[in-house]
Tab-separated table of C-alpha atoms in Angstrom:
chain	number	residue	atom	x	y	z
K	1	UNK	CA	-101.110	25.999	12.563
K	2	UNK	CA	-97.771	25.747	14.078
K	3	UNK	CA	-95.005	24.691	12.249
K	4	UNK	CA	-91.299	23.814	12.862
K	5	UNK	CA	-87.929	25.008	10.933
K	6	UNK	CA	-85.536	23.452	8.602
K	7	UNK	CA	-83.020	25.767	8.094
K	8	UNK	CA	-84.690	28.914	7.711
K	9	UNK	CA	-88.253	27.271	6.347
K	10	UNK	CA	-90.586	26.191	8.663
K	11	UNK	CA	-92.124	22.899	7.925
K	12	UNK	CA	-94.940	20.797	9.060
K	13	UNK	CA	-93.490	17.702	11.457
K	14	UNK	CA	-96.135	15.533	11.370
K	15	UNK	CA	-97.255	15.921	14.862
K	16	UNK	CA	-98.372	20.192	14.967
K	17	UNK	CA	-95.145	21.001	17.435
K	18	UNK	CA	-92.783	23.061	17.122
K	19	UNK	CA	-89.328	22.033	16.585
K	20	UNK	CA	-85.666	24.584	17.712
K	21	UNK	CA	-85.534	27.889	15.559
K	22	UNK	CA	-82.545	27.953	13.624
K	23	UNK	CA	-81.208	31.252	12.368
K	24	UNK	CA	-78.567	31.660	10.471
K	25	UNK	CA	-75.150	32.668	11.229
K	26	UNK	CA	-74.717	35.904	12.065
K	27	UNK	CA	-72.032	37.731	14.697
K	28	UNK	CA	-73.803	38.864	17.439
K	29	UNK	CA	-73.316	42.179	19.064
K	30	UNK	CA	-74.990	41.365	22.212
K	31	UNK	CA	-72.794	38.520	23.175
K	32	UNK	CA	-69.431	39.659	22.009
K	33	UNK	CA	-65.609	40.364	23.330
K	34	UNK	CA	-64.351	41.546	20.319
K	35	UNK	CA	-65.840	41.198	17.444
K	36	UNK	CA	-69.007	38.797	18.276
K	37	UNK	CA	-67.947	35.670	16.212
K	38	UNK	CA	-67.872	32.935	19.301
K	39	UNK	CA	-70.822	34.401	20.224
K	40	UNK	CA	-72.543	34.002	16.688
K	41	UNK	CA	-71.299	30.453	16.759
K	42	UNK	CA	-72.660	29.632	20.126
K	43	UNK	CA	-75.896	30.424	18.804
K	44	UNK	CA	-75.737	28.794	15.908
K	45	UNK	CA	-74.784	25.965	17.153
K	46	UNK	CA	-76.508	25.994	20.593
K	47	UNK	CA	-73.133	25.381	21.785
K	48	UNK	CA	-71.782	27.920	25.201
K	49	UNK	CA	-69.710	30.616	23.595
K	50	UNK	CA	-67.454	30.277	26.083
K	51	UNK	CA	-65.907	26.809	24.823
K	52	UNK	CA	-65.963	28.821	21.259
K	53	UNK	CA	-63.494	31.023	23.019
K	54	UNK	CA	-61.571	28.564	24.723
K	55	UNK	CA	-61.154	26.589	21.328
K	56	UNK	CA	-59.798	29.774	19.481
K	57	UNK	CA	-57.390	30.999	22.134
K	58	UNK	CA	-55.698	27.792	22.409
K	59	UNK	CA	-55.889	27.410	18.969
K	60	UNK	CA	-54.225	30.842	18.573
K	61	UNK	CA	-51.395	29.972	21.129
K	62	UNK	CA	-50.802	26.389	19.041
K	63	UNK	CA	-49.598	27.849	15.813
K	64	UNK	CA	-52.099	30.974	15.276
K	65	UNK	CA	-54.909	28.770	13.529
K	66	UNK	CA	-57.309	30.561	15.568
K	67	UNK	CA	-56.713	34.213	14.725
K	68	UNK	CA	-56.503	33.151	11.094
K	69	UNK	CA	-60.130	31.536	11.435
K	70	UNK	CA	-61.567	34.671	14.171
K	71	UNK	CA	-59.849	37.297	11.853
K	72	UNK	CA	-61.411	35.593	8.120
K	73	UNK	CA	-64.828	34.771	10.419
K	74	UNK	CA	-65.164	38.488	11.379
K	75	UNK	CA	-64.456	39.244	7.662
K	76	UNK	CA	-67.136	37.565	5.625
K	77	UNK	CA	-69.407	36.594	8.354
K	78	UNK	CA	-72.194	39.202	8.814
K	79	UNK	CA	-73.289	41.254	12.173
K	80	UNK	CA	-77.143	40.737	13.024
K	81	UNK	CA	-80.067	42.828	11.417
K	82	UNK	CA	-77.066	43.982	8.470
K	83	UNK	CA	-76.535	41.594	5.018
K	84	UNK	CA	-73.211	43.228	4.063
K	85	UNK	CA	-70.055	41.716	5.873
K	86	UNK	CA	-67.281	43.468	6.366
K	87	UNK	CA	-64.860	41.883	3.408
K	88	UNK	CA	-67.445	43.280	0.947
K	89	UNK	CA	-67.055	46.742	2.728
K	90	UNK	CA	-63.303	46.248	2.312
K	91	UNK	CA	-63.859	45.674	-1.256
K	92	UNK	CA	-65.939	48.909	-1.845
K	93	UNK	CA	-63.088	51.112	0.020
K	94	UNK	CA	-65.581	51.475	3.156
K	95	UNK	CA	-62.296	50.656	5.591
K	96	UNK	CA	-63.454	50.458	9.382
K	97	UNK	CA	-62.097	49.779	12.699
K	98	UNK	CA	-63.334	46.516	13.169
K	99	UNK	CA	-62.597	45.420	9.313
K	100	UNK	CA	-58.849	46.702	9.950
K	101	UNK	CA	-58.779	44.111	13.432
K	102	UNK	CA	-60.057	41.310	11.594
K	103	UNK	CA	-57.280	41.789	8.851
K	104	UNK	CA	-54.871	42.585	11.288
K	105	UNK	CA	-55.629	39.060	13.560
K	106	UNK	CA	-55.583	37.163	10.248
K	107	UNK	CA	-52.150	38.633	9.213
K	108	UNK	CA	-50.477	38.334	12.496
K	109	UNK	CA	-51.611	34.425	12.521
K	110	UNK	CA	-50.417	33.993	9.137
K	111	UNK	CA	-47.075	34.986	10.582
K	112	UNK	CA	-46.905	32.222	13.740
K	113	UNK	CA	-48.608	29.887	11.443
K	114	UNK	CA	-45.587	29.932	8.792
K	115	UNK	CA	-43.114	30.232	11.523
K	116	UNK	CA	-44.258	27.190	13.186
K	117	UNK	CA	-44.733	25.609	10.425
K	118	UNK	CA	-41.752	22.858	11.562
K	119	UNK	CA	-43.451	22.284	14.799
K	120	UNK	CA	-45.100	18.987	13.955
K	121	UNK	CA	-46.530	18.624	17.976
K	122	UNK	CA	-48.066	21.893	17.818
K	123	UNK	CA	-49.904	21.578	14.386
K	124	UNK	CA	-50.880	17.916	15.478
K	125	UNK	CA	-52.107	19.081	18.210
K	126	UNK	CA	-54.610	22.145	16.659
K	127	UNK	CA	-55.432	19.714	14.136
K	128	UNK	CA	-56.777	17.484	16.558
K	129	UNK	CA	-58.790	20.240	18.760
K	130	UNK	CA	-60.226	21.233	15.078
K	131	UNK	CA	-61.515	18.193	14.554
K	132	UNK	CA	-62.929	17.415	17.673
K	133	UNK	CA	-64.699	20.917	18.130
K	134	UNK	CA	-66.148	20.824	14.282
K	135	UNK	CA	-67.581	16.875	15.217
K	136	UNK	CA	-68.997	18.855	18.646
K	137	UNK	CA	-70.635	21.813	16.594
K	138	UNK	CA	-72.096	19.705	13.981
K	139	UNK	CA	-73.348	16.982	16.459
K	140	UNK	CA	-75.048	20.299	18.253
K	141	UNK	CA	-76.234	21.830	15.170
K	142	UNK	CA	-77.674	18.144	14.366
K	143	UNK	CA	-79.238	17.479	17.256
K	144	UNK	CA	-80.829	21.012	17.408
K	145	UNK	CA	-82.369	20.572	14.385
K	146	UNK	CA	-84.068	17.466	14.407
K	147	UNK	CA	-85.742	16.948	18.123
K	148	UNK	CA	-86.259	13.701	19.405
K	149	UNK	CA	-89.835	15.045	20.370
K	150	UNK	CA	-90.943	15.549	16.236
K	151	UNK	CA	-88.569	12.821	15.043
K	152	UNK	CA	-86.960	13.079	11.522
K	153	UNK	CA	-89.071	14.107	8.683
K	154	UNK	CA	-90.710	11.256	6.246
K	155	UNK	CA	-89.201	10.776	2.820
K	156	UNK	CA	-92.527	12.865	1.297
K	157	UNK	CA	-92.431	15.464	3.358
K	158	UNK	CA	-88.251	16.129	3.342
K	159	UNK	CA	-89.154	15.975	-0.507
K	160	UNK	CA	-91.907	18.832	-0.506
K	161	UNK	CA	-89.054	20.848	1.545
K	162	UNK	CA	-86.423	20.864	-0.547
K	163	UNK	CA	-89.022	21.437	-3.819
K	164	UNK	CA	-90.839	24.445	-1.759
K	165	UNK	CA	-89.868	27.942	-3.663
K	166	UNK	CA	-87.918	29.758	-0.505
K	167	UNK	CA	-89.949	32.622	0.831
K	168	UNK	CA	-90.147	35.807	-1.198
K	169	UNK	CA	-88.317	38.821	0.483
K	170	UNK	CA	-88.053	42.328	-0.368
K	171	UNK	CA	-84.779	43.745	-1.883
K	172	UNK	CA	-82.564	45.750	0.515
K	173	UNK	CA	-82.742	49.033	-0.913
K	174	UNK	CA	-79.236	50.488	-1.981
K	175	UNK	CA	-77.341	52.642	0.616
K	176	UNK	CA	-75.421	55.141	-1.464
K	177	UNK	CA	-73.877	54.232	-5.358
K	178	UNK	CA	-71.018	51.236	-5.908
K	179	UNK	CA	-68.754	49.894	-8.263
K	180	UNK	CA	-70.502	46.724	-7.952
K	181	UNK	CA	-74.186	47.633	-8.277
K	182	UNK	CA	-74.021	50.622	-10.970
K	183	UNK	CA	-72.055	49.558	-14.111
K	184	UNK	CA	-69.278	52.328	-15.445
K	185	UNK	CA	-70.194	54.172	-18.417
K	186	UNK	CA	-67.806	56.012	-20.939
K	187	UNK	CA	-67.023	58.899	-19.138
K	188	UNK	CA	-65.876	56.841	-15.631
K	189	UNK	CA	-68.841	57.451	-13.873
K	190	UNK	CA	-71.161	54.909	-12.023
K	191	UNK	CA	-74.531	54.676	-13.306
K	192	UNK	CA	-76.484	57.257	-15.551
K	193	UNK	CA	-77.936	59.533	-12.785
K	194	UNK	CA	-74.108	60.067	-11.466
K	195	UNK	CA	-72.352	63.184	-12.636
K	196	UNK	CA	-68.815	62.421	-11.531
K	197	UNK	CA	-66.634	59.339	-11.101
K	198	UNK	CA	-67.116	57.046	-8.229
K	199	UNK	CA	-65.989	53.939	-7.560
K	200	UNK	CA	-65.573	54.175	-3.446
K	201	UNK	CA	-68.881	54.120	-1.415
K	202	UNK	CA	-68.270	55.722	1.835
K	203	UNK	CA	-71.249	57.200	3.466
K	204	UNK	CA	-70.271	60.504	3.311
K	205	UNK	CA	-71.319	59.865	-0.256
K	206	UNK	CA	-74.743	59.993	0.202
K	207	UNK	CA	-76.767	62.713	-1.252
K	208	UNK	CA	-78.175	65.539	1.547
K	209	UNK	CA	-81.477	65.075	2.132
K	210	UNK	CA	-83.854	67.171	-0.090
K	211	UNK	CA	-81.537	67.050	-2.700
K	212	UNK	CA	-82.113	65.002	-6.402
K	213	UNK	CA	-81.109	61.362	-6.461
K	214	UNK	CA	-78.445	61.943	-8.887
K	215	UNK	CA	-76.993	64.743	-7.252
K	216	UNK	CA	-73.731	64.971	-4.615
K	217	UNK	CA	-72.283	66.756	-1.912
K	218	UNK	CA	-68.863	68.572	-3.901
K	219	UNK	CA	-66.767	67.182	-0.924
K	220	UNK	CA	-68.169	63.607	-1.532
K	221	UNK	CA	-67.387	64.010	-5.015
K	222	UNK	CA	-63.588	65.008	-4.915
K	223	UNK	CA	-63.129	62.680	-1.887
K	224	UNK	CA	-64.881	59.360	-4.144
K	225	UNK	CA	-62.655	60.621	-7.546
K	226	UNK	CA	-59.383	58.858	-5.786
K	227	UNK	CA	-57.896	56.406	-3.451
K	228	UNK	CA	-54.486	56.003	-1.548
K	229	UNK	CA	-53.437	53.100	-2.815
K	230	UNK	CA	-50.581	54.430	-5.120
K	231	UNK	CA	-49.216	56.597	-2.165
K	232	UNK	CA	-49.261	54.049	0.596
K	233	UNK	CA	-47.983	51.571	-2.121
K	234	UNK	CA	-44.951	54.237	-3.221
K	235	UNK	CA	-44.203	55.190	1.152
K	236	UNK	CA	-44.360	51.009	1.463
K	237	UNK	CA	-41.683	50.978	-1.272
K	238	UNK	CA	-39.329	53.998	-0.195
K	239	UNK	CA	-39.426	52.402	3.668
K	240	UNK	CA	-39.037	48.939	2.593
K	241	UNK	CA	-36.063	49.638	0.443
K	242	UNK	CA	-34.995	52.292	3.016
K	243	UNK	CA	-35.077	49.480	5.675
K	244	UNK	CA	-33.355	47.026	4.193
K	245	UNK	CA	-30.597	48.822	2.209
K	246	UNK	CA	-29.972	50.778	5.568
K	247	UNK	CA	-29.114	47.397	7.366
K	248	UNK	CA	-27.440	45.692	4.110
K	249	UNK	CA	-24.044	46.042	5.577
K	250	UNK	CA	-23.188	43.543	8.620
K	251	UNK	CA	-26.446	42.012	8.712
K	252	UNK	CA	-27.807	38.679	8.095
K	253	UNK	CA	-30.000	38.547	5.233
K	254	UNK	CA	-32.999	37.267	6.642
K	255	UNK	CA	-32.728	40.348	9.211
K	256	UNK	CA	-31.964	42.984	6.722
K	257	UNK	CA	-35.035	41.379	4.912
K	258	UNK	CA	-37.269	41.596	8.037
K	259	UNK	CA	-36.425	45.205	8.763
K	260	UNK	CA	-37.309	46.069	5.330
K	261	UNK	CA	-40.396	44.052	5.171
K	262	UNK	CA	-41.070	45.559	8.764
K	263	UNK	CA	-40.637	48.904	7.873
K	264	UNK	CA	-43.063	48.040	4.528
K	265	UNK	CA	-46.126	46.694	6.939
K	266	UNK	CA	-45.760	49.203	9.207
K	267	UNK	CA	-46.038	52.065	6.279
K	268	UNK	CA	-49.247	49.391	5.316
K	269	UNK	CA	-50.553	49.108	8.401
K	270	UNK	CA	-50.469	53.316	8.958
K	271	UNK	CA	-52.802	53.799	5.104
K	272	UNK	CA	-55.459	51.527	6.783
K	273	UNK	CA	-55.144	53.309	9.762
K	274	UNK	CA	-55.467	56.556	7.944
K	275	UNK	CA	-58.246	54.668	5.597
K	276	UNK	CA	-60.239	54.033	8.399
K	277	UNK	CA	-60.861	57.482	8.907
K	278	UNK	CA	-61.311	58.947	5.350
K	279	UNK	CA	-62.948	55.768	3.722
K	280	UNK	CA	-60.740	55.692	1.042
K	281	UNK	CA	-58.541	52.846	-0.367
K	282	UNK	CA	-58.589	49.605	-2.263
K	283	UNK	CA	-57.819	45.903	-2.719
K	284	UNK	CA	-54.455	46.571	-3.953
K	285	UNK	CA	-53.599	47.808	-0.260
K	286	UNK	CA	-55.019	44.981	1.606
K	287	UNK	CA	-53.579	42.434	-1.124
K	288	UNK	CA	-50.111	44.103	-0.516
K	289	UNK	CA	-50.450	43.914	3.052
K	290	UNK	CA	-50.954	40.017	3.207
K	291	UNK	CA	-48.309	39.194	0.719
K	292	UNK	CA	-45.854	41.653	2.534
K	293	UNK	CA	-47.010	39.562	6.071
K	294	UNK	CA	-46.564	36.371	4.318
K	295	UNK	CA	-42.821	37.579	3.139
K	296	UNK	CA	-41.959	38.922	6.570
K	297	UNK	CA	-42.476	35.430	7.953
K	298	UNK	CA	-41.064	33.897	5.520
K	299	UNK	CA	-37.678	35.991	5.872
K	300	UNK	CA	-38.106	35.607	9.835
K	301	UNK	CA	-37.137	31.174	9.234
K	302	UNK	CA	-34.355	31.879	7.192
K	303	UNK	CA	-30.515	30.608	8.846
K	304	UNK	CA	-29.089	33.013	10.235
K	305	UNK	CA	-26.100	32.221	8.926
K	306	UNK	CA	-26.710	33.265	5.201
K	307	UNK	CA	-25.161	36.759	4.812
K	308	UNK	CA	-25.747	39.302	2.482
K	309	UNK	CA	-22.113	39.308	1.157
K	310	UNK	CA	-21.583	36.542	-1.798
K	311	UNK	CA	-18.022	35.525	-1.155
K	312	UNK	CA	-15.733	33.284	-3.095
K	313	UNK	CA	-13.027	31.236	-0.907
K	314	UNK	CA	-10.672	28.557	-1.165
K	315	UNK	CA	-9.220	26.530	1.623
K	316	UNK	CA	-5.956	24.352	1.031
K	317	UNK	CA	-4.657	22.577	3.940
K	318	UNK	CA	-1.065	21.256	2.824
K	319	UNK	CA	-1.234	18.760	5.810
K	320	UNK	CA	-3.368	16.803	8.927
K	321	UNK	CA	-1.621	18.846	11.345
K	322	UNK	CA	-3.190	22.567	9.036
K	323	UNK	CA	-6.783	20.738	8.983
K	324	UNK	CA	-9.392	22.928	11.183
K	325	UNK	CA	-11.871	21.311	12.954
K	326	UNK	CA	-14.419	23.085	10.899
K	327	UNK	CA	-14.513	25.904	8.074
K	328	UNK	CA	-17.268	28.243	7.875
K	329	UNK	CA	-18.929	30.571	5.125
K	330	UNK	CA	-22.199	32.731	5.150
K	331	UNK	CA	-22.760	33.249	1.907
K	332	UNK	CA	-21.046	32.071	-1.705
K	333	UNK	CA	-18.691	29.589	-3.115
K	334	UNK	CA	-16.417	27.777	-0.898
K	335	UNK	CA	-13.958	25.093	-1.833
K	336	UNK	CA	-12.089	22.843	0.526
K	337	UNK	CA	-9.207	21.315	-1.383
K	338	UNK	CA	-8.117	18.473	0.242
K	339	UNK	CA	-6.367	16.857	-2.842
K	340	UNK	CA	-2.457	17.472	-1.265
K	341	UNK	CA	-3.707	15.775	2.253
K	342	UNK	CA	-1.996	12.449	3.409
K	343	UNK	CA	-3.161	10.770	5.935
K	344	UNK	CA	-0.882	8.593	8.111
K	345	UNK	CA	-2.381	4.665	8.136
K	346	UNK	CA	-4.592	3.437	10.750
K	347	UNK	CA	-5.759	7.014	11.709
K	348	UNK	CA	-8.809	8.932	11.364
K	349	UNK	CA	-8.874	12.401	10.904
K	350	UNK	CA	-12.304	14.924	10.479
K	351	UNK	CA	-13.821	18.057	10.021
K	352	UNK	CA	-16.752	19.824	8.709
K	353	UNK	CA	-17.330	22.615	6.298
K	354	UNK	CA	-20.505	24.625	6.208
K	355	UNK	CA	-22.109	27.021	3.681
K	356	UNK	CA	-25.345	29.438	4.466
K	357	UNK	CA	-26.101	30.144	0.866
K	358	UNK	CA	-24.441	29.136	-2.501
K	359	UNK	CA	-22.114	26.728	-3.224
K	360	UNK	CA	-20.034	24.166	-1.246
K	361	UNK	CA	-17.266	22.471	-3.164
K	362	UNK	CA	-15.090	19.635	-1.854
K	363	UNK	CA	-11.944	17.658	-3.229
K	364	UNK	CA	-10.970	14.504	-2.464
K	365	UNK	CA	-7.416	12.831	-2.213
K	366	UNK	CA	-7.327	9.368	-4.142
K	367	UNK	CA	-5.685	7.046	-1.824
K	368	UNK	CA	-7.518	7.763	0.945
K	369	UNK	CA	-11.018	6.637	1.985
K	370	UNK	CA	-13.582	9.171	2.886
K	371	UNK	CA	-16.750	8.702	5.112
K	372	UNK	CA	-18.992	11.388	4.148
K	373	UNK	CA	-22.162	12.868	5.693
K	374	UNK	CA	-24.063	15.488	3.608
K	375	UNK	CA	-26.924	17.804	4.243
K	376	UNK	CA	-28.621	20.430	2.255
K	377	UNK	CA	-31.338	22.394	3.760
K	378	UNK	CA	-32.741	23.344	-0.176
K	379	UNK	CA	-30.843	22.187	-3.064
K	380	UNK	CA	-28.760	19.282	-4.404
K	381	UNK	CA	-26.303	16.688	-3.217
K	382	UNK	CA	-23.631	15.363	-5.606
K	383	UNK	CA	-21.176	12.678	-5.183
K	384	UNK	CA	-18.503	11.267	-7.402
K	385	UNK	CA	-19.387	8.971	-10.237
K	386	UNK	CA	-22.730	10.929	-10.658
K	387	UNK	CA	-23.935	12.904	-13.909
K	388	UNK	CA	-22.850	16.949	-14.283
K	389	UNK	CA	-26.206	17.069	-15.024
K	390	UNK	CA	-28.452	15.015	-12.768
K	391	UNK	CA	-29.734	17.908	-10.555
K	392	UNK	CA	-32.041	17.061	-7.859
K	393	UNK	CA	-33.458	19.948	-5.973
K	394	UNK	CA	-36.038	19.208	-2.789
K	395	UNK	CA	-35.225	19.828	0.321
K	396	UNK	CA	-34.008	18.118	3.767
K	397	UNK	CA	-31.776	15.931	1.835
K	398	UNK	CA	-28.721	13.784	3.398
K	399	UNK	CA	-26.468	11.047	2.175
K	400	UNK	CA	-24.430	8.898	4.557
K	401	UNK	CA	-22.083	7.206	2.153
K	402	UNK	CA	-18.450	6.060	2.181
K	403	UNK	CA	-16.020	6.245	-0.524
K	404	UNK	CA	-13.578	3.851	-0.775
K	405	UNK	CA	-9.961	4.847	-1.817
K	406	UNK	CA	-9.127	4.170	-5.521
K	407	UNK	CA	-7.550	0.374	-6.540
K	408	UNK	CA	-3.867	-0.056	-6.551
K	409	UNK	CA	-3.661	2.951	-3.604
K	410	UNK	CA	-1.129	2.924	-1.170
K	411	UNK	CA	-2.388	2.230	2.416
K	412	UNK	CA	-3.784	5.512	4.005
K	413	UNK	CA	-6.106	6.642	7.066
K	414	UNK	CA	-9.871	7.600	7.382
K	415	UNK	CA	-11.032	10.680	6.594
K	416	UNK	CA	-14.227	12.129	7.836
K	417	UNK	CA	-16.447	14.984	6.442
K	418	UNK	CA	-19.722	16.394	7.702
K	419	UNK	CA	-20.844	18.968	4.684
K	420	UNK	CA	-23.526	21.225	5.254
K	421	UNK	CA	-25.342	23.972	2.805
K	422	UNK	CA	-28.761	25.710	4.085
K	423	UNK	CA	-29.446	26.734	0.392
K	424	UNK	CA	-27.343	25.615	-3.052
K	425	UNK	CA	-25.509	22.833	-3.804
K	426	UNK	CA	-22.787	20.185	-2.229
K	427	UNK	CA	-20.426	18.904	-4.708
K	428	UNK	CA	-17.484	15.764	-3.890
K	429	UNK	CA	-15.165	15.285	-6.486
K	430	UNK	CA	-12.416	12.781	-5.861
K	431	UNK	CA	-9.155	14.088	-7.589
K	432	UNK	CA	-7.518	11.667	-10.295
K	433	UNK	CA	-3.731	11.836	-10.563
């Protein structure tokens, strides 16, 4: 009798046809370009792989969504006729060429990702062709599933389905000895039959044939005792710190910060290279590789105006005619002191003072009224009359205010200030005679 498929059951429809086949979602090495996951979708979703690959380019050009979801996909989604995905093999120490692309796709759209991050079109945009493509596959997937020729299942038979034990299937039999399957006994080895410890599971572990089950090769052995995750993790260190105390001096500090963190991946990215090869390393290595990606993007938004010198200054213009149109500091504590300036009546005078990192301090004279515009990238904003103690850190903040001179002054100008910090705090304090 024939019978049609929910999911991976078949089931009887009612009406003896057969209804679509649907497998489950595997990567396909028949249909692939790189690593088979648009073509594991297409089938899956009887959907062209083609649009699959449309979809993820442009969604890799808006903002690197796509090579985060192609590089994670080829990761934990499984090749056809093989139940272990690549992740797991990570996991084990099993480190292959097509696990190091999918890391390496995910990593380098983690980057644009975060550095796009303040491109509201762009993400607006990817959000929308995610949506739209996700309604499409599941529409597909829908429609596939329940054929207009069989009709949807009745309430007694959808409830026999879901009841029905799934079908029995023999256990894939064990490959060669892991961390995960054998449990670690006192001596550090993996399982009682093992003679030696082994928690890697490359397959040049597997015993030569004719030889007992608990038994060897001496190469596999020394080669399984350890990884490379403490020496690519020490070279990672020595280059990072190489890097960025080598370009210290004269630098920005999001550039020094990238060079170092550059020279860090790079050292990374050469111990999976070299894991590849030799099957040997760990999760520490791939966990330090993302969260030295993540960092390296991070450092790549940072002003560029922020040095790596913390500087204290003081600027004291005795006069309007000694006023600069602007005053400038990378990184530290600045203080414009603008307690000794008079400003003739009926005039206007401005300027703006600007601070990468730290500390931004302004005084006020008291006869004269101020309009005031301040910005802080990250940090706090503080204006006379407020509390020493009322600290307010978010960022993107501005105030617009103006600040009338004190009662009983003398007639005076208008004086205008722009302040600016990327990261710390902007004080006003009006100075009381």
């Amino acid at each position: 009798m024939n019978e049609p498929t929910t999911g991976d059951r078949a089931v009887p429809d009612g009406h003896g046809d057969l209804s679509s086949e649907v497998r489950p979602l595997r990567r396909t090495p028949r249909q692939k370009v790189l690593g088979g996951v648009c073509g594991g979708l297409g089938r899956y979703f009887d959907i062209d792989p083609v649009i699959f690959r449309i979809v993820v380019g442009a969604l890799s050009v808006a903002g690197g969504v796509g090579l985060i979801f192609y590089g994670f996909a080829w990761l934990l989604i499984p090749v056809e006729d093989d139940e272990e995905n690549e992740a797991r093999r990570l996991l084990s120490g099993q480190v292959e060429g097509a696990a190091l692309t999918a890391v390496f796709l995910a990593l380098i759209g983690c980057g644009l990702f975060l550095t796009l991050l303040s491109s509201s079109g762009t993400l607006a945009f990817a959000a929308l062709l995610v949506l739209a493509m996700s309604g499409a596959a599941v529409w597909s997937r829908r429609r596939r599933t329940v054929t207009p020729e069989s009709g949807p299942l009745d309430p007694a038979t959808a409830h026999a389905v879901s009841d029905a034990p799934p079908e029995t299937k023999a256990p894939p039999a064990p490959e060669s000895p892991s961390w995960w399957r054998d449990p670690i006994v006192k001596d550090g080895a993996t399982g009682p039959a093992s003679s030696s410890g082994y928690l890697w599971g490359p397959e040049s572990a597997l015993p030569a044939p004719g030889a007992p089950a608990g038994e060897r090769p001496a190469e596999a052995r020394t080669r399984g005792r350890r990884g490379m995750d403490g020496a690519v993790l020490t070279l990672a260190l020595l280059a990072g710190f190489l890097g960025t105390r080598l370009s210290w001096d004269g630098s920005p500090l999001g550039t020094s910060l990238q060079i170092g963190l550059a020279c860090a991946l790079g050292v990374f990215g050469l111990g999976l290279a070299v894991s590849s090869l030799l099957g040997r390393t760990g999760v520490g290595t791939m966990l330090m590789t993302m969260v030295t990606a993540v960092l390296l993007a991070g450092a790549a938004v940072l002003p560029k105006d922020i040095s790596t010198q913390w500087i204290r200054t003081e600027w004291r213009p005795a006069s309007v005619a000694a006023l600069e149109p602007g005053y400038e500091l990378g990184t530290g504590v600045a203080t414009l002191d603008l307690s000794r300036l008079a400003v003739p009546a009926g005039r206007t005078v401005s300027t703006t003072a600007e601070v990468g990192a730290g500390r931004l301090k302004i005084l006020i004279p008291e006869g004269v009224p101020v309009v005031l515009r301040a910005e802080a990238g990250l940090g706090d904003i503080r204006l006379p009359g407020e509390k020493k103690d009322d600290i307010d850190i978010s960022p993107d903040q501005e105030k617009r205010v103006t600040l009338p001179a004190a009662e009983g002054a003398e007639p005076a100008g208008t004086l205008e200030l722009h302040l600016e910090v990327g990261v710390g705090q902007v004080e006003v304090a009006r100075v009381v005679s």
